[in-house]
Amino acid sequence: MDSFTDEKSTKADEMHARHTTDAKSSKSSRTLTFKSLLATLTLLSLIGAASYFYHNGVPFYQTPKLSPSWNDKYEDPELPAPVEPFEPLKRYSLDYGKVACWQDGGVWIKQLTPVEMLSLGIDRFRDTDRALEQADEDAFCARLRTYGASFWQLPPQWPEHVNWCEAIDFCVDPTKKVSLEVGFPASGGVWMLETSEWWEELYPQRLGLRNALTMDERCEVIKALGGRFCEDIQACPEMAALLGP
């Protein structure tokens, strides 16, 4: 009887142990399956996030836009046309520092010394707007041109690698370039100095042009730099580009 009882108890223990082992094995299998599934989902999420950031960029970081560059290797013909105004905007502004006038679908521009500005009646201490009437603007242009202003056609043809520029003469070559410094002595006539050649060789003597306190002093500097005098401005071939259409 005791033997039967012991045998029965042993079988029960064996069945319990087997059930326990099976339960542990099943639990271990479920844990392994869950971890594999979690790892797969994590990997897929990382791949999806990487793909999104690659195509759309990181939401809290904006890729800086390239500023206008003078590197010829950088060209983007799809850059939008400039929408902001560019200099010159007035006949004269302290910020821009050059004198301008508008005529014939374009703008005449010249960097003038204080003596030249005084001769043209331009206040060098405050901004000056362009004339309201085109006839008045044309009259001023006729005078400014005799001081060696160059002409830019409007609207400008910006270089392909530039989508905006602070001033038209910073980025675009003039349609009509004039390389001439002039001076008008009180006794009449005109002193002229061609600046397209040997201009760099005249440094630093040419800086005297900006130091002259009167127009006669300016004429003396032009003379010392090798300039030529013409008694009749209308008969000077160098002045033809400044007087003609």
Coordinates of C-alpha atoms in Angstrom, one line a residue:
M1 CA 0.0 0.0 0.0
D2 CA 2.8 2.4 0.9
S3 CA 4.6 1.3 -2.3
F4 CA 1.6 2.2 -4.4
T5 CA 1.2 5.5 -2.6
D6 CA 4.9 6.3 -3.2
E7 CA 4.6 5.4 -6.8
K8 CA 1.6 7.6 -7.3
S9 CA 3.3 10.5 -5.5
T10 CA 6.3 10.0 -7.7
K11 CA 4.2 10.1 -10.9
A12 CA 2.5 13.3 -9.7
D13 CA 5.8 14.9 -9.0
E14 CA 7.0 14.0 -12.5
M15 CA 3.8 15.4 -14.1
H16 CA 4.2 18.6 -12.1
A17 CA 7.8 19.0 -13.1
R18 CA 6.9 18.3 -16.7
H19 CA 4.2 20.9 -16.6
T20 CA 6.5 23.4 -15.0
T21 CA 9.2 22.8 -17.6
D22 CA 6.7 23.2 -20.4
A23 CA 5.4 26.4 -18.9
K24 CA 8.9 27.8 -18.6
S25 CA 9.7 26.8 -22.2
S26 CA 6.5 28.3 -23.5
K27 CA 7.1 31.6 -21.5
S28 CA 10.7 31.7 -22.8
S29 CA 9.5 31.2 -26.4
R30 CA 6.9 33.9 -26.1
T31 CA 9.5 36.3 -24.5
L32 CA 12.0 35.6 -27.4
T33 CA 9.2 36.2 -30.0
F34 CA 8.2 39.4 -28.3
K35 CA 11.8 40.7 -28.2
S36 CA 12.3 39.8 -31.9
L37 CA 9.1 41.6 -32.8
L38 CA 10.1 44.6 -30.8
A39 CA 13.6 44.7 -32.4
T40 CA 12.0 44.5 -35.9
L41 CA 9.6 47.3 -35.2
T42 CA 12.3 49.5 -33.7
L43 CA 14.5 48.9 -36.8
L44 CA 11.6 49.7 -39.1
S45 CA 10.9 52.9 -37.1
L46 CA 14.5 54.0 -37.4
I47 CA 14.6 53.3 -41.1
G48 CA 11.3 55.3 -41.6
A49 CA 12.6 58.2 -39.5
A50 CA 15.9 58.3 -41.4
S51 CA 14.1 58.3 -44.7
Y52 CA 11.8 61.2 -43.6
F53 CA 14.7 63.3 -42.3
Y54 CA 16.7 62.6 -45.5
H55 CA 13.9 63.9 -47.8
N56 CA 12.5 66.6 -45.5
G57 CA 15.3 67.7 -43.3
V58 CA 15.4 67.8 -39.5
P59 CA 12.3 69.9 -38.4
F60 CA 14.1 72.0 -35.8
Y61 CA 17.1 72.7 -38.1
Q62 CA 16.9 74.8 -41.3
T63 CA 19.6 74.3 -43.8
P64 CA 21.2 77.8 -44.3
K65 CA 20.6 79.3 -47.7
L66 CA 23.6 80.2 -49.8
S67 CA 24.3 83.9 -50.1
P68 CA 25.2 85.4 -53.4
S69 CA 28.6 84.1 -54.3
W70 CA 31.3 85.2 -56.7
N71 CA 32.5 81.6 -57.1
D72 CA 32.1 80.8 -60.8
K73 CA 31.6 77.2 -59.9
Y74 CA 28.3 78.0 -58.2
E75 CA 25.6 78.7 -60.7
D76 CA 21.9 78.2 -60.1
P77 CA 19.7 79.5 -63.0
E78 CA 16.6 78.7 -60.9
L79 CA 17.3 81.4 -58.4
P80 CA 14.3 83.8 -58.2
A81 CA 14.5 87.3 -59.6
P82 CA 15.3 89.9 -56.9
V83 CA 12.3 91.3 -55.2
E84 CA 14.0 93.8 -52.9
P85 CA 15.0 97.3 -54.2
F86 CA 18.6 97.9 -55.0
E87 CA 20.8 101.0 -55.1
P88 CA 20.7 103.6 -56.4
L89 CA 17.3 104.6 -55.0
K90 CA 17.9 108.4 -54.8
R91 CA 19.9 111.1 -56.6
Y92 CA 22.3 110.9 -53.6
S93 CA 22.2 109.0 -50.4
L94 CA 24.8 109.1 -47.6
D95 CA 24.7 105.3 -47.3
Y96 CA 25.3 104.6 -51.0
G97 CA 27.6 107.5 -51.5
K98 CA 27.2 107.9 -55.3
V99 CA 25.3 110.3 -57.5
A100 CA 22.7 109.0 -59.9
C101 CA 20.0 110.1 -62.3
W102 CA 17.4 108.2 -64.4
Q103 CA 17.1 108.6 -68.1
D104 CA 16.3 106.6 -71.3
G105 CA 15.3 103.4 -69.5
G106 CA 18.4 103.3 -67.3
V107 CA 20.5 105.0 -64.7
W108 CA 23.7 107.1 -64.8
I109 CA 26.0 106.7 -61.8
K110 CA 29.2 108.4 -60.7
Q111 CA 31.3 108.5 -57.5
L112 CA 31.9 112.2 -57.1
T113 CA 34.2 114.1 -54.8
P114 CA 32.8 116.9 -52.5
V115 CA 34.1 119.5 -54.9
E116 CA 32.2 117.9 -57.8
M117 CA 29.1 117.6 -55.7
L118 CA 29.3 121.2 -54.8
S119 CA 29.6 122.2 -58.4
L120 CA 26.5 120.2 -59.2
G121 CA 24.5 121.7 -56.3
I122 CA 24.2 118.4 -54.4
D123 CA 24.0 118.5 -50.6
R124 CA 26.6 116.0 -49.5
F125 CA 25.3 116.0 -45.9
R126 CA 21.8 114.6 -46.5
D127 CA 19.9 112.4 -48.9
T128 CA 18.5 113.9 -52.1
D129 CA 15.6 112.4 -54.0
R130 CA 15.4 112.3 -57.8
A131 CA 13.4 115.0 -59.6
L132 CA 9.6 114.5 -59.8
E133 CA 9.4 115.7 -63.4
Q134 CA 11.4 113.8 -66.1
A135 CA 12.3 117.0 -67.8
D136 CA 14.1 118.2 -64.6
E137 CA 15.7 114.8 -64.3
D138 CA 16.9 115.0 -67.9
A139 CA 18.5 118.4 -67.3
F140 CA 20.4 117.1 -64.3
C141 CA 21.5 114.0 -66.2
A142 CA 23.0 116.2 -68.9
R143 CA 25.1 117.9 -66.3
L144 CA 26.0 114.6 -64.4
R145 CA 27.2 113.0 -67.7
T146 CA 29.8 115.7 -68.2
Y147 CA 31.4 114.6 -65.0
G148 CA 32.1 111.1 -66.4
A149 CA 29.0 109.1 -65.3
S150 CA 28.5 105.6 -66.6
F151 CA 25.1 104.1 -67.8
W152 CA 23.3 100.9 -66.6
Q153 CA 20.3 99.7 -68.5
L154 CA 17.2 98.8 -66.4
P155 CA 16.1 96.3 -65.4
P156 CA 19.5 94.8 -65.0
Q157 CA 20.7 91.5 -66.3
W158 CA 21.9 89.9 -63.1
P159 CA 24.7 87.3 -63.4
E160 CA 23.4 83.7 -63.2
H161 CA 25.0 83.1 -59.8
V162 CA 23.5 86.3 -58.2
N163 CA 19.9 86.5 -57.2
W164 CA 20.1 90.0 -55.6
C165 CA 22.7 92.7 -55.1
E166 CA 22.8 95.7 -52.8
A167 CA 23.7 98.0 -55.7
I168 CA 23.5 97.5 -59.5
D169 CA 27.1 98.7 -60.1
F170 CA 28.3 96.1 -57.5
C171 CA 27.2 93.2 -59.7
V172 CA 26.6 94.3 -63.2
D173 CA 28.9 95.9 -65.7
P174 CA 27.7 99.2 -67.2
T175 CA 26.0 99.3 -70.6
K176 CA 28.1 102.4 -71.4
K177 CA 31.3 102.7 -69.4
V178 CA 33.0 106.1 -69.1
S179 CA 36.6 106.2 -67.7
L180 CA 37.3 109.9 -67.5
E181 CA 38.0 112.4 -64.7
V182 CA 37.2 116.0 -65.5
G183 CA 37.6 119.4 -64.0
F184 CA 36.1 122.7 -65.0
P185 CA 38.4 125.7 -64.2
A186 CA 36.8 129.1 -63.4
S187 CA 38.6 130.5 -66.5
G188 CA 36.6 128.1 -68.8
G189 CA 37.3 125.0 -70.7
V190 CA 37.8 121.6 -69.3
W191 CA 40.7 119.4 -68.0
M192 CA 40.4 115.7 -68.8
L193 CA 42.2 112.6 -67.5
E194 CA 41.7 109.2 -69.1
T195 CA 41.5 106.5 -66.4
S196 CA 41.1 103.3 -68.3
E197 CA 44.9 102.9 -68.7
W198 CA 47.8 103.6 -66.2
W199 CA 45.3 104.4 -63.5
E200 CA 46.9 102.0 -61.0
E201 CA 50.4 103.4 -61.8
L202 CA 49.2 106.9 -60.8
Y203 CA 48.7 105.8 -57.1
P204 CA 49.1 107.5 -54.7
Q205 CA 49.2 110.8 -56.6
R206 CA 45.7 110.3 -58.0
L207 CA 44.4 110.4 -54.4
G208 CA 44.9 114.2 -54.7
L209 CA 41.6 114.3 -56.7
R210 CA 39.7 113.6 -53.5
N211 CA 41.7 116.0 -51.4
A212 CA 41.1 119.1 -53.7
L213 CA 39.2 121.8 -51.9
T214 CA 38.2 123.8 -55.0
M215 CA 37.5 123.0 -58.7
D216 CA 40.7 124.9 -59.7
E217 CA 42.7 122.7 -57.3
R218 CA 41.1 119.6 -58.9
C219 CA 42.1 120.9 -62.3
E220 CA 45.7 121.3 -61.1
V221 CA 45.8 117.7 -59.9
I222 CA 44.4 116.5 -63.2
K223 CA 47.1 118.5 -65.0
A224 CA 49.9 117.1 -62.7
L225 CA 48.6 113.5 -63.4
G226 CA 49.1 114.1 -67.2
G227 CA 45.6 115.3 -68.1
R228 CA 44.8 117.3 -71.2
F229 CA 43.1 120.7 -71.4
C230 CA 40.4 121.5 -74.0
E231 CA 39.3 125.1 -74.3
D232 CA 36.1 124.3 -76.1
I233 CA 34.2 121.4 -74.4
Q234 CA 32.1 120.9 -77.5
A235 CA 35.2 120.3 -79.6
C236 CA 36.8 117.7 -77.3
P237 CA 36.7 114.2 -78.7
E238 CA 37.1 112.8 -75.1
M239 CA 33.9 114.6 -74.1
A240 CA 31.8 113.2 -77.0
A241 CA 30.7 110.2 -75.0
L242 CA 29.6 112.5 -72.2
L243 CA 27.6 114.9 -74.3
G244 CA 26.2 112.6 -77.0
P245 CA 23.0 110.5 -76.8

